[in-house]
Coordinates of C-alpha atoms in Angstrom, one line a residue:
Chain M
X1 CA 111.2 63.0 137.4
X2 CA 111.1 64.4 133.8
X3 CA 114.3 64.9 131.9
X4 CA 115.4 68.5 131.7
X5 CA 116.6 69.5 128.2
X6 CA 119.6 71.7 127.6
X7 CA 117.4 74.5 126.3
X8 CA 115.3 74.5 129.5
X9 CA 118.4 74.6 131.6
X10 CA 119.7 77.5 129.6
X11 CA 116.4 79.3 129.9
X12 CA 116.5 78.7 133.7
X13 CA 120.0 80.1 134.0
X14 CA 119.0 83.1 132.0
X15 CA 116.0 83.8 134.2
X16 CA 118.1 83.4 137.3
X17 CA 120.6 85.9 135.9
X18 CA 117.9 88.3 135.2
X19 CA 116.5 88.0 138.7
X20 CA 119.8 88.3 140.5
X21 CA 120.9 91.0 138.0
X22 CA 124.3 89.3 137.7
X23 CA 125.7 87.1 135.0
X24 CA 126.6 83.7 136.4
X25 CA 129.5 83.3 134.1
X26 CA 131.1 86.7 133.9
X27 CA 131.1 89.4 136.5
X28 CA 130.2 92.2 134.1
X29 CA 129.0 95.7 134.7
X30 CA 125.5 96.6 133.8
X31 CA 124.7 99.0 131.0
X32 CA 121.6 100.9 130.1
X33 CA 120.7 101.2 126.5
X34 CA 118.0 103.4 125.0
X35 CA 116.3 102.0 122.0
X36 CA 114.4 104.9 120.6
X37 CA 112.5 107.2 120.7
X38 CA 113.7 107.7 117.2
X39 CA 115.2 104.5 115.9
X40 CA 114.5 102.5 112.7
X41 CA 113.7 99.4 114.7
X42 CA 111.1 100.9 116.9
X43 CA 108.3 101.5 114.3
X44 CA 107.9 105.1 115.4
X45 CA 108.5 106.9 118.6
X46 CA 108.5 104.3 121.2
X47 CA 111.4 104.3 123.7
X48 CA 112.5 101.2 125.3
X49 CA 115.0 101.4 128.2
X50 CA 117.0 98.2 128.2
X51 CA 119.3 97.3 131.0
X52 CA 122.0 95.0 129.7
X53 CA 124.3 92.6 131.3
X54 CA 126.8 91.8 128.6
X55 CA 124.6 90.7 125.7
X56 CA 121.7 89.7 127.9
X57 CA 118.7 91.9 128.7
X58 CA 118.2 92.2 132.5
X59 CA 115.2 94.5 132.4
X60 CA 113.3 96.3 129.7
X61 CA 111.0 99.2 130.2
X62 CA 108.8 100.6 127.4
X63 CA 108.1 104.3 127.6
X64 CA 105.1 105.1 125.5
X65 CA 103.5 108.6 125.2
X66 CA 105.8 110.4 122.7
X67 CA 102.9 110.6 120.2
X68 CA 100.0 111.0 122.6
X69 CA 97.3 113.1 120.8
X70 CA 94.6 113.0 123.4
X71 CA 91.8 111.5 121.3
X72 CA 89.8 110.5 124.3
X73 CA 89.6 114.1 125.4
X74 CA 89.2 115.4 121.9
X75 CA 86.3 113.1 121.4
X76 CA 84.4 114.9 124.2
X77 CA 84.2 118.1 122.3
X78 CA 83.4 116.6 118.9
X79 CA 80.0 115.4 117.7
X80 CA 79.5 111.8 116.8
X81 CA 80.1 112.1 113.1
X82 CA 83.3 114.1 113.8
X83 CA 84.7 111.5 116.1
X84 CA 85.1 108.9 113.3
X85 CA 87.5 111.2 111.4
X86 CA 89.7 111.4 114.6
X87 CA 89.7 107.7 115.4
X88 CA 90.9 107.0 111.8
X89 CA 94.2 108.2 113.0
X90 CA 94.7 105.7 115.8
X91 CA 95.9 102.6 113.9
X92 CA 96.8 104.3 110.6
X93 CA 97.5 101.2 108.7
X94 CA 94.1 99.6 109.1
X95 CA 92.1 102.8 109.7
X96 CA 88.7 101.7 108.6
X97 CA 88.7 99.1 111.3
X98 CA 89.0 101.8 113.9
X99 CA 85.7 103.4 113.0
X100 CA 83.6 100.3 113.2
X101 CA 83.6 99.7 116.9
X102 CA 82.8 103.3 117.7
X103 CA 80.0 103.4 115.2
X104 CA 78.7 100.1 116.5
X105 CA 78.7 101.4 120.1
X106 CA 76.8 104.5 119.1
X107 CA 74.4 102.4 117.1
X108 CA 73.8 100.2 120.1
X109 CA 73.0 103.3 122.2
X110 CA 70.7 104.7 119.6
X111 CA 69.1 101.2 118.9
X112 CA 69.4 101.5 115.2
X113 CA 70.8 98.7 113.0
X114 CA 72.6 99.2 109.7
X115 CA 70.8 97.6 106.7
X116 CA 72.3 94.2 105.5
X117 CA 74.0 95.7 102.5
X118 CA 75.8 98.3 104.7
X119 CA 76.9 95.5 107.1
X120 CA 78.3 93.5 104.2
X121 CA 80.2 96.4 102.8
X122 CA 81.5 97.2 106.3
X123 CA 82.8 93.7 106.7
X124 CA 84.4 93.8 103.2
X125 CA 86.2 97.0 104.1
X126 CA 87.1 95.7 107.5
X127 CA 88.8 92.7 106.0
X128 CA 90.5 94.7 103.3
X129 CA 92.0 97.0 105.9
X130 CA 93.1 93.9 107.8
X131 CA 95.0 92.6 104.7
X132 CA 96.5 96.0 104.1
X133 CA 97.7 96.2 107.7
X134 CA 99.0 92.7 108.1
X135 CA 100.7 92.6 104.7
X136 CA 103.0 95.4 105.9
X137 CA 103.8 93.4 109.0
X138 CA 104.6 90.3 107.0
X139 CA 107.3 92.3 105.1
X140 CA 108.4 94.4 108.0
X141 CA 109.2 91.5 110.2
X142 CA 111.8 90.4 107.7
X143 CA 113.4 93.9 107.7
X144 CA 113.9 93.6 111.4
X145 CA 115.8 90.4 110.8
X146 CA 117.9 92.0 108.1
X147 CA 116.2 90.8 104.9
X148 CA 115.2 93.8 102.9
X149 CA 113.4 92.3 99.9
X150 CA 110.1 91.2 101.5
X151 CA 109.2 94.7 102.6
X152 CA 109.3 95.9 99.1
X153 CA 107.0 93.2 98.0
X154 CA 104.8 94.0 100.9
X155 CA 104.6 97.7 100.1
X156 CA 104.0 97.0 96.4
X157 CA 101.1 94.6 97.0
X158 CA 99.6 96.6 99.9
X159 CA 99.2 99.4 97.4
X160 CA 96.7 97.4 95.4
X161 CA 94.6 97.0 98.5
X162 CA 94.9 100.7 99.4
X163 CA 93.8 101.5 95.8
X164 CA 90.6 99.5 96.3
X165 CA 89.9 101.2 99.6
X166 CA 90.5 104.6 98.0
X167 CA 88.2 103.7 95.0
X168 CA 85.3 103.1 97.4
X169 CA 85.9 105.6 100.2
X170 CA 88.0 108.3 98.7
X171 CA 90.9 108.1 101.1
X172 CA 93.8 105.7 101.1
X173 CA 94.6 105.9 104.8
X174 CA 91.7 107.8 106.4
X175 CA 88.5 106.5 104.9
X176 CA 86.0 108.2 107.3
X177 CA 83.4 106.1 105.5
X178 CA 81.3 104.6 108.3
X179 CA 78.3 106.4 109.5
X180 CA 75.8 105.8 112.3
X181 CA 73.1 103.7 110.7
X182 CA 75.0 102.7 107.6
X183 CA 77.7 103.9 105.2
X184 CA 78.4 107.2 103.5
X185 CA 78.1 105.9 99.9
X186 CA 77.6 102.8 97.9
X187 CA 80.2 100.8 95.9
X188 CA 81.1 102.2 92.4
X189 CA 80.5 100.1 89.4
X190 CA 83.2 97.5 88.5
X191 CA 84.7 97.6 92.0
X192 CA 83.8 94.0 92.9
X193 CA 85.5 92.6 89.8
X194 CA 88.6 94.7 90.4
X195 CA 88.8 93.6 94.0
X196 CA 88.7 90.0 93.0
X197 CA 91.7 90.6 90.8
X198 CA 93.5 92.2 93.8
X199 CA 92.7 89.2 95.9
X200 CA 94.5 86.9 93.4
X201 CA 97.5 89.2 93.7
X202 CA 97.4 89.1 97.5
X203 CA 97.2 85.3 97.5
X204 CA 100.3 85.2 95.3
X205 CA 101.9 87.6 97.7
X206 CA 101.1 85.2 100.6
X207 CA 102.5 82.2 98.7
X208 CA 105.6 84.2 97.9
X209 CA 106.3 85.1 101.5
X210 CA 105.6 81.5 102.5
X211 CA 108.5 80.4 100.2
X212 CA 110.6 83.4 100.9
X213 CA 110.5 83.4 104.7
X214 CA 108.6 80.6 106.4
X215 CA 110.8 77.9 104.9
X216 CA 114.0 79.9 105.2
X217 CA 116.5 78.4 107.6
X218 CA 117.8 81.8 108.8
X219 CA 114.4 83.1 109.5
X220 CA 113.5 79.9 111.4
X221 CA 116.6 80.0 113.4
X222 CA 116.1 83.6 114.4
X223 CA 112.4 83.2 115.4
X224 CA 111.8 79.7 116.6
X225 CA 111.9 79.4 120.4
X226 CA 112.5 83.2 120.7
X227 CA 110.2 85.3 122.8
X228 CA 108.0 82.5 124.0
X229 CA 104.8 83.7 125.6
X230 CA 103.0 80.9 127.5
X231 CA 99.2 81.1 127.2
X232 CA 98.5 81.9 130.8
X233 CA 101.0 84.8 130.8
X234 CA 99.5 86.1 127.6
X235 CA 96.1 86.1 129.1
X236 CA 97.2 87.7 132.4
X237 CA 98.9 90.6 130.5
X238 CA 95.7 91.2 128.4
X239 CA 97.1 90.3 125.0
X240 CA 94.7 90.0 122.2
X241 CA 94.5 89.2 118.5
X242 CA 97.2 87.2 116.8
X243 CA 99.6 87.5 119.7
X244 CA 97.2 85.5 121.9
X245 CA 96.2 83.1 119.2
X246 CA 99.9 82.3 118.5
X247 CA 100.1 81.2 122.2
X248 CA 97.4 78.6 121.4
X249 CA 94.3 80.3 122.8
X250 CA 91.4 80.0 120.5
X251 CA 89.8 83.3 120.9
X252 CA 88.5 85.7 118.2
X253 CA 86.0 88.4 118.5
X254 CA 84.9 87.9 114.9
X255 CA 83.7 84.4 115.8
X256 CA 82.8 84.9 119.5
X257 CA 80.9 88.2 119.4
X258 CA 80.1 89.1 115.8
X259 CA 78.0 92.2 116.6
X260 CA 77.0 94.3 113.6
X261 CA 79.3 92.5 111.2
X262 CA 78.4 89.4 109.1
X263 CA 81.1 87.0 110.1
X264 CA 78.6 84.5 111.3
X265 CA 77.3 84.0 107.8
X266 CA 80.7 83.1 106.4
X267 CA 82.6 79.8 106.3
X268 CA 86.0 80.4 107.9
X269 CA 88.2 79.2 110.8
X270 CA 90.4 80.8 113.4
X271 CA 94.1 79.9 113.2
X272 CA 96.1 79.2 116.3
X273 CA 99.6 78.0 116.9
X274 CA 100.7 76.1 120.0
X275 CA 104.3 77.5 120.3
X276 CA 103.8 81.1 121.3
X277 CA 107.2 82.2 119.9
X278 CA 108.0 84.8 117.3
X279 CA 107.6 82.3 114.5
X280 CA 104.2 81.4 115.7
X281 CA 103.1 85.0 115.7
X282 CA 104.3 85.4 112.1
X283 CA 102.7 82.2 111.0
X284 CA 99.3 83.0 112.5
X285 CA 99.3 86.4 110.9
X286 CA 100.2 84.9 107.5
X287 CA 97.4 82.4 107.8
X288 CA 95.0 85.1 108.9
X289 CA 95.7 87.1 105.8
X290 CA 94.9 84.0 103.7
X291 CA 91.7 83.5 105.7
X292 CA 90.8 87.1 105.2
X293 CA 91.2 86.6 101.4
X294 CA 88.9 83.5 101.6
X295 CA 86.4 85.5 103.6
X296 CA 86.5 88.4 101.1
X297 CA 85.8 86.0 98.2
X298 CA 82.6 84.8 99.9
X299 CA 81.7 88.4 100.9
X300 CA 82.1 89.8 97.4
X301 CA 79.9 87.1 95.9
X302 CA 77.1 87.6 98.4
X303 CA 76.5 91.4 98.7
X304 CA 72.7 91.8 99.2
X305 CA 70.9 94.5 97.4
X306 CA 69.1 97.3 99.3
X307 CA 69.7 100.6 101.0
X308 CA 72.9 101.4 102.7
X309 CA 71.6 103.8 105.3
X310 CA 69.0 103.2 108.0
X311 CA 66.6 106.0 109.0
X312 CA 68.7 108.2 111.2
X313 CA 67.9 111.9 112.2
X314 CA 70.0 114.5 110.5
X315 CA 71.3 115.9 113.7
X316 CA 72.5 112.9 115.7
X317 CA 71.7 113.0 119.4
X318 CA 72.6 109.7 121.1
X319 CA 70.3 108.9 124.1
X320 CA 71.8 108.6 127.5
X321 CA 73.5 105.3 128.4
X322 CA 76.8 103.4 128.2
X323 CA 78.0 100.8 125.7
X324 CA 81.2 98.9 125.1
X325 CA 81.7 97.3 121.7
X326 CA 84.9 95.5 120.8
X327 CA 85.9 94.1 117.4
X328 CA 88.8 92.0 116.3
X329 CA 91.0 94.6 114.6
X330 CA 94.1 93.7 112.7
X331 CA 96.2 94.3 115.8
X332 CA 93.8 92.7 118.3
X333 CA 90.8 93.6 120.4
X334 CA 89.9 97.2 119.9
X335 CA 86.9 98.6 121.8
X336 CA 85.2 101.8 122.6
X337 CA 83.4 102.5 125.9
X338 CA 81.0 105.3 125.0
X339 CA 79.2 107.1 127.7
X340 CA 76.5 109.4 126.5
X341 CA 74.3 111.9 128.4
X342 CA 71.9 112.5 125.6
X343 CA 73.9 115.2 124.1
X344 CA 75.4 116.0 120.7
X345 CA 78.8 115.0 121.9
X346 CA 79.8 111.9 123.8
X347 CA 80.3 112.5 127.5
X348 CA 83.3 110.2 127.7
X349 CA 85.0 107.8 125.3
X350 CA 87.4 105.2 126.6
X351 CA 89.5 103.7 123.8
X352 CA 90.8 100.2 124.4
X353 CA 93.4 99.8 121.7
X354 CA 95.2 96.5 121.1
X355 CA 98.8 97.7 120.9
X356 CA 98.8 99.3 124.3
X357 CA 98.0 96.0 126.0
X358 CA 100.3 94.1 123.6
X359 CA 103.4 96.1 124.6
X360 CA 102.6 95.7 128.3
X361 CA 104.1 92.3 128.0
X362 CA 107.4 93.7 126.8
X363 CA 109.2 93.8 130.2
X364 CA 108.2 90.2 130.8
X365 CA 109.1 88.8 127.4
X366 CA 112.4 90.7 127.0
X367 CA 113.9 89.5 130.2
X368 CA 116.9 87.2 129.6
X369 CA 116.9 87.5 125.8
X370 CA 119.9 88.7 123.7
X371 CA 120.1 92.1 122.1
X372 CA 119.4 91.0 118.5
X373 CA 116.4 89.1 119.6
X374 CA 114.9 92.3 121.2
X375 CA 114.2 93.7 117.8
X376 CA 112.8 90.4 116.5
X377 CA 110.4 90.0 119.5
X378 CA 109.3 93.7 119.3
X379 CA 108.7 93.2 115.5
X380 CA 106.7 90.0 116.0
X381 CA 104.5 91.6 118.7
X382 CA 103.5 94.0 116.0
X383 CA 102.3 97.3 117.5
X384 CA 101.6 100.6 115.8
X385 CA 102.6 103.7 117.7
X386 CA 99.4 105.5 117.0
X387 CA 97.6 102.6 118.5
X388 CA 99.7 102.7 121.7
X389 CA 99.6 106.4 122.3
X390 CA 96.4 107.5 120.6
Chain U
X1 CA 112.3 69.4 105.9
X2 CA 112.3 69.5 102.1
X3 CA 115.3 68.6 100.0
X4 CA 115.9 72.0 98.6
X5 CA 117.1 74.5 101.3
X6 CA 114.7 77.3 102.0
X7 CA 117.4 79.9 101.3
X8 CA 117.7 78.7 97.7
X9 CA 113.9 78.7 97.3
X10 CA 113.8 82.3 98.5
X11 CA 116.5 83.3 96.0
X12 CA 114.4 81.7 93.3
X13 CA 111.4 83.8 94.3
X14 CA 113.5 87.0 94.2
X15 CA 115.0 86.1 90.8
X16 CA 111.5 85.3 89.5
X17 CA 110.3 88.8 90.6
X18 CA 113.3 90.4 89.0
X19 CA 112.6 88.6 85.8
X20 CA 109.0 89.7 85.8
X21 CA 110.1 93.3 86.3
X22 CA 112.9 93.5 83.8
X23 CA 111.4 91.2 81.2
X24 CA 107.6 91.7 81.5
X25 CA 107.0 90.3 78.0
X26 CA 109.1 87.2 78.4
X27 CA 112.8 86.5 78.2
X28 CA 112.9 86.4 74.3
X29 CA 111.7 90.0 74.1
X30 CA 114.0 93.0 74.8
X31 CA 114.0 94.1 78.5
X32 CA 111.5 96.8 79.4
X33 CA 111.9 97.7 83.1
X34 CA 109.8 100.8 82.9
X35 CA 106.9 98.7 81.8
X36 CA 107.4 96.0 84.4
X37 CA 107.9 98.3 87.3
X38 CA 105.0 99.2 89.5
X39 CA 106.5 102.6 90.4
X40 CA 105.7 105.8 88.5
X41 CA 108.3 108.4 87.7
X42 CA 106.2 111.1 89.4
X43 CA 106.8 114.6 87.9
X44 CA 107.0 113.1 84.4
X45 CA 104.4 110.4 84.7
X46 CA 101.2 110.7 86.8
X47 CA 98.9 108.1 88.2
X48 CA 95.2 108.8 87.7
X49 CA 93.5 109.2 91.0
X50 CA 90.1 107.6 91.4
X51 CA 87.1 109.9 90.9
X52 CA 86.2 109.6 94.5
X53 CA 89.7 110.6 95.7
X54 CA 89.6 113.4 98.2
X55 CA 92.2 115.9 96.9
X56 CA 90.8 119.4 97.2
X57 CA 87.4 120.9 97.9
X58 CA 85.7 122.8 95.1
X59 CA 83.0 125.4 95.6
X60 CA 80.0 126.1 93.3
X61 CA 79.4 129.6 94.4
X62 CA 75.9 130.0 93.0
X63 CA 74.5 127.2 95.2
X64 CA 76.0 128.5 98.4
X65 CA 73.5 130.3 100.7
X66 CA 76.0 131.0 103.5
X67 CA 74.0 128.7 105.8
X68 CA 77.2 128.0 107.8
X69 CA 76.5 124.3 108.2
X70 CA 79.9 123.3 106.8
X71 CA 81.7 125.8 109.0
X72 CA 79.9 124.5 112.0
X73 CA 80.4 120.8 111.3
X74 CA 84.0 121.0 110.4
X75 CA 86.0 119.1 113.1
X76 CA 88.8 121.6 113.2
X77 CA 86.8 124.7 112.1
X78 CA 89.0 125.6 109.1
X79 CA 86.2 127.1 107.0
X80 CA 85.6 130.9 107.3
X81 CA 82.4 132.3 105.9
X82 CA 81.2 135.9 105.8
X83 CA 78.1 137.0 104.0
X84 CA 75.7 139.9 103.8
X85 CA 72.0 140.1 102.9
X86 CA 70.7 141.9 100.0
X87 CA 67.3 142.3 98.2
X88 CA 67.2 140.6 94.9
X89 CA 64.8 141.7 92.2
X90 CA 61.5 139.6 92.2
X91 CA 61.2 136.6 90.0
X92 CA 57.9 137.6 88.6
X93 CA 56.8 141.1 87.8
X94 CA 54.9 142.8 90.6
X95 CA 56.2 140.3 93.2
X96 CA 58.1 141.1 96.3
X97 CA 61.9 141.5 96.2
X98 CA 63.6 138.4 97.6
X99 CA 66.1 138.4 100.4
X100 CA 69.3 136.7 99.5
X101 CA 72.6 136.0 101.0
X102 CA 75.7 136.9 99.1
X103 CA 79.1 135.5 100.0
X104 CA 81.8 138.0 100.9
X105 CA 84.3 135.5 102.0
X106 CA 84.5 131.7 101.7
X107 CA 87.9 130.5 102.8
X108 CA 89.1 127.0 103.5
X109 CA 92.5 126.7 105.3
X110 CA 94.0 123.5 103.7
X111 CA 96.9 123.7 106.2
X112 CA 94.3 122.7 108.9
X113 CA 91.9 120.6 106.8
X114 CA 91.8 116.9 107.7
X115 CA 90.2 115.9 104.4
X116 CA 87.4 114.1 106.2
X117 CA 84.7 115.3 103.8
X118 CA 82.1 116.2 106.4
X119 CA 81.6 119.7 104.9
X120 CA 80.9 118.2 101.5
X121 CA 78.5 115.7 103.0
X122 CA 76.5 118.1 105.2
X123 CA 76.0 120.8 102.5
X124 CA 72.3 120.8 101.9
X125 CA 72.5 122.9 98.7
X126 CA 75.2 120.9 96.8
X127 CA 77.7 123.7 96.8
X128 CA 80.8 121.8 97.8
X129 CA 82.4 118.9 95.9
X130 CA 85.6 116.8 96.1
X131 CA 88.1 117.1 93.3
X132 CA 90.9 114.5 93.0
X133 CA 93.4 117.2 92.2
X134 CA 96.3 117.1 94.6
X135 CA 99.1 119.3 93.2
X136 CA 98.6 122.5 95.2
X137 CA 101.4 122.6 97.7
X138 CA 102.8 126.0 98.5
X139 CA 106.2 127.2 99.8
X140 CA 104.4 129.5 102.2
X141 CA 101.8 128.0 104.6
X142 CA 99.6 131.1 104.4
X143 CA 99.0 130.4 100.7
X144 CA 97.2 127.2 101.6
X145 CA 94.2 129.4 102.6
X146 CA 92.1 129.2 99.4
X147 CA 89.6 132.0 98.9
X148 CA 86.3 131.6 97.1
X149 CA 87.8 132.4 93.7
X150 CA 90.4 129.7 94.0
X151 CA 87.9 127.2 95.3
X152 CA 85.5 128.0 92.4
X153 CA 88.4 127.4 90.0
X154 CA 88.6 123.8 91.3
X155 CA 85.1 123.2 90.0
X156 CA 86.5 122.5 86.5
X157 CA 88.5 119.6 87.8
X158 CA 85.5 117.8 89.6
X159 CA 84.8 114.6 87.8
X160 CA 81.2 113.2 87.4
X161 CA 79.9 110.8 90.0
X162 CA 80.4 107.2 89.0
X163 CA 77.5 104.8 88.5
X164 CA 76.9 102.4 91.3
X165 CA 77.4 98.6 91.4
X166 CA 74.3 96.4 90.9
X167 CA 72.0 96.2 93.8
X168 CA 72.5 99.7 95.0
X169 CA 69.5 101.8 95.7
X170 CA 71.3 105.2 95.9
X171 CA 70.7 107.5 92.9
X172 CA 73.7 109.0 91.1
X173 CA 73.8 112.7 91.7
X174 CA 74.7 115.2 89.1
X175 CA 77.3 117.9 89.3
X176 CA 76.2 121.5 88.5
X177 CA 78.4 122.9 85.8

């Protein structure tokens, strides 16, 4: 028989308490607490109904839908070029990454392929939006723990990335730059050199956060062993992205199904962490940002010359058929299931956004934790409200 | 575990950042926080937007033929065009008079506009351009409907297209002035 540690015992008691809905030590009355819909710790308008027993969470129930904008329905009355401007607004922090899977799905139906230069620039912008997105998480996580400084560094350094995205696409948040068969425009002169300068700044930012937070005793105490998601539970709830990789599952769409993007031509690795706790999720995302910087350096050096647009008719009619394309967005797997009936508009678009599946684990992972840890775990799961409600 | 506690290391990072902001030229020089700060004191100082920035749409009226492509492709249909036909005098003597479209109304409702740039992209006659100008907020929402005179005024703020990076095969377009 294996020895049971004190922590395992405590976790067992907590689980039992959650199941029986009574506290084993104190006969206390339950209390229902609404976190949100408007609350600084909920990243937008997500409401979480938490049933408390003393300081312990007995049941948690996320209520999404306060920001539902009906993009799946709206896409049915918009032509294919118009849909990209809508899907920009799903995950507004890494918005270029939202367009790519939709465009790839339409390209697969039309059987066109973007020229190599367009694919490289697409991948560059994809990774830039990943850095811009995750940089904010890296600072925001500290805010949820009560440390205010890192988020200012995050906002400051993310701005450099957004400036680079704006210089090439014209929009800081809503690029609308991807087109069926290629890209809207080419890179302006001097952009590659400027971006290399930004990458140096972002690397310094990662090192700064490494010293500021990862080694910090308070941060470690608040995140280590908190909100542990075992790999099989993560898989069964349909987690994806860094949340799954932090549970030790080596799975990444960029490596496993690199359709339409040039990740297979780069030298990089997928980071995983065996622990599955809040700290692991933070650490994996920090390493991913560094890996994205490494990837961007290779990408910026090797942009092939050539056209940026394949031959595509001016009025785009997608032939009848169905296609599902998923890519590894900053938040996880994001996919579009496009059904076309050979019309100007898609017949049906199903959006599989990462955050919606990522918060489905909230009732499981919040059971038995203490109230301050609720905020930590929610922050470390990293969802964006537009991505949940779309 | 390292010998120095992580809390002290973090404080050192914060102090280093503060030093870089307050003393951007080094500790021996006088402090210059306005130089070291990355923020801009907006109404007095202004950042230069990039030439590609999508601020406001400008209309070059002579090129517009009222073909309605922009109004049709707009995702939220915020462009309103009305035009009438008239007979223009012939180009050469003895030729036939030409039928032309003249704009009566070309309005863009910027309170609805999503700044996607599809209208600028689909215009086949190069009549619409992006200007990086952004200071046109209004106290009344109805004033955000820019008529063709106001849209034509924005043409003076449209910057030239930038040259492309090496390896590009796209040609740099010119802006009609």
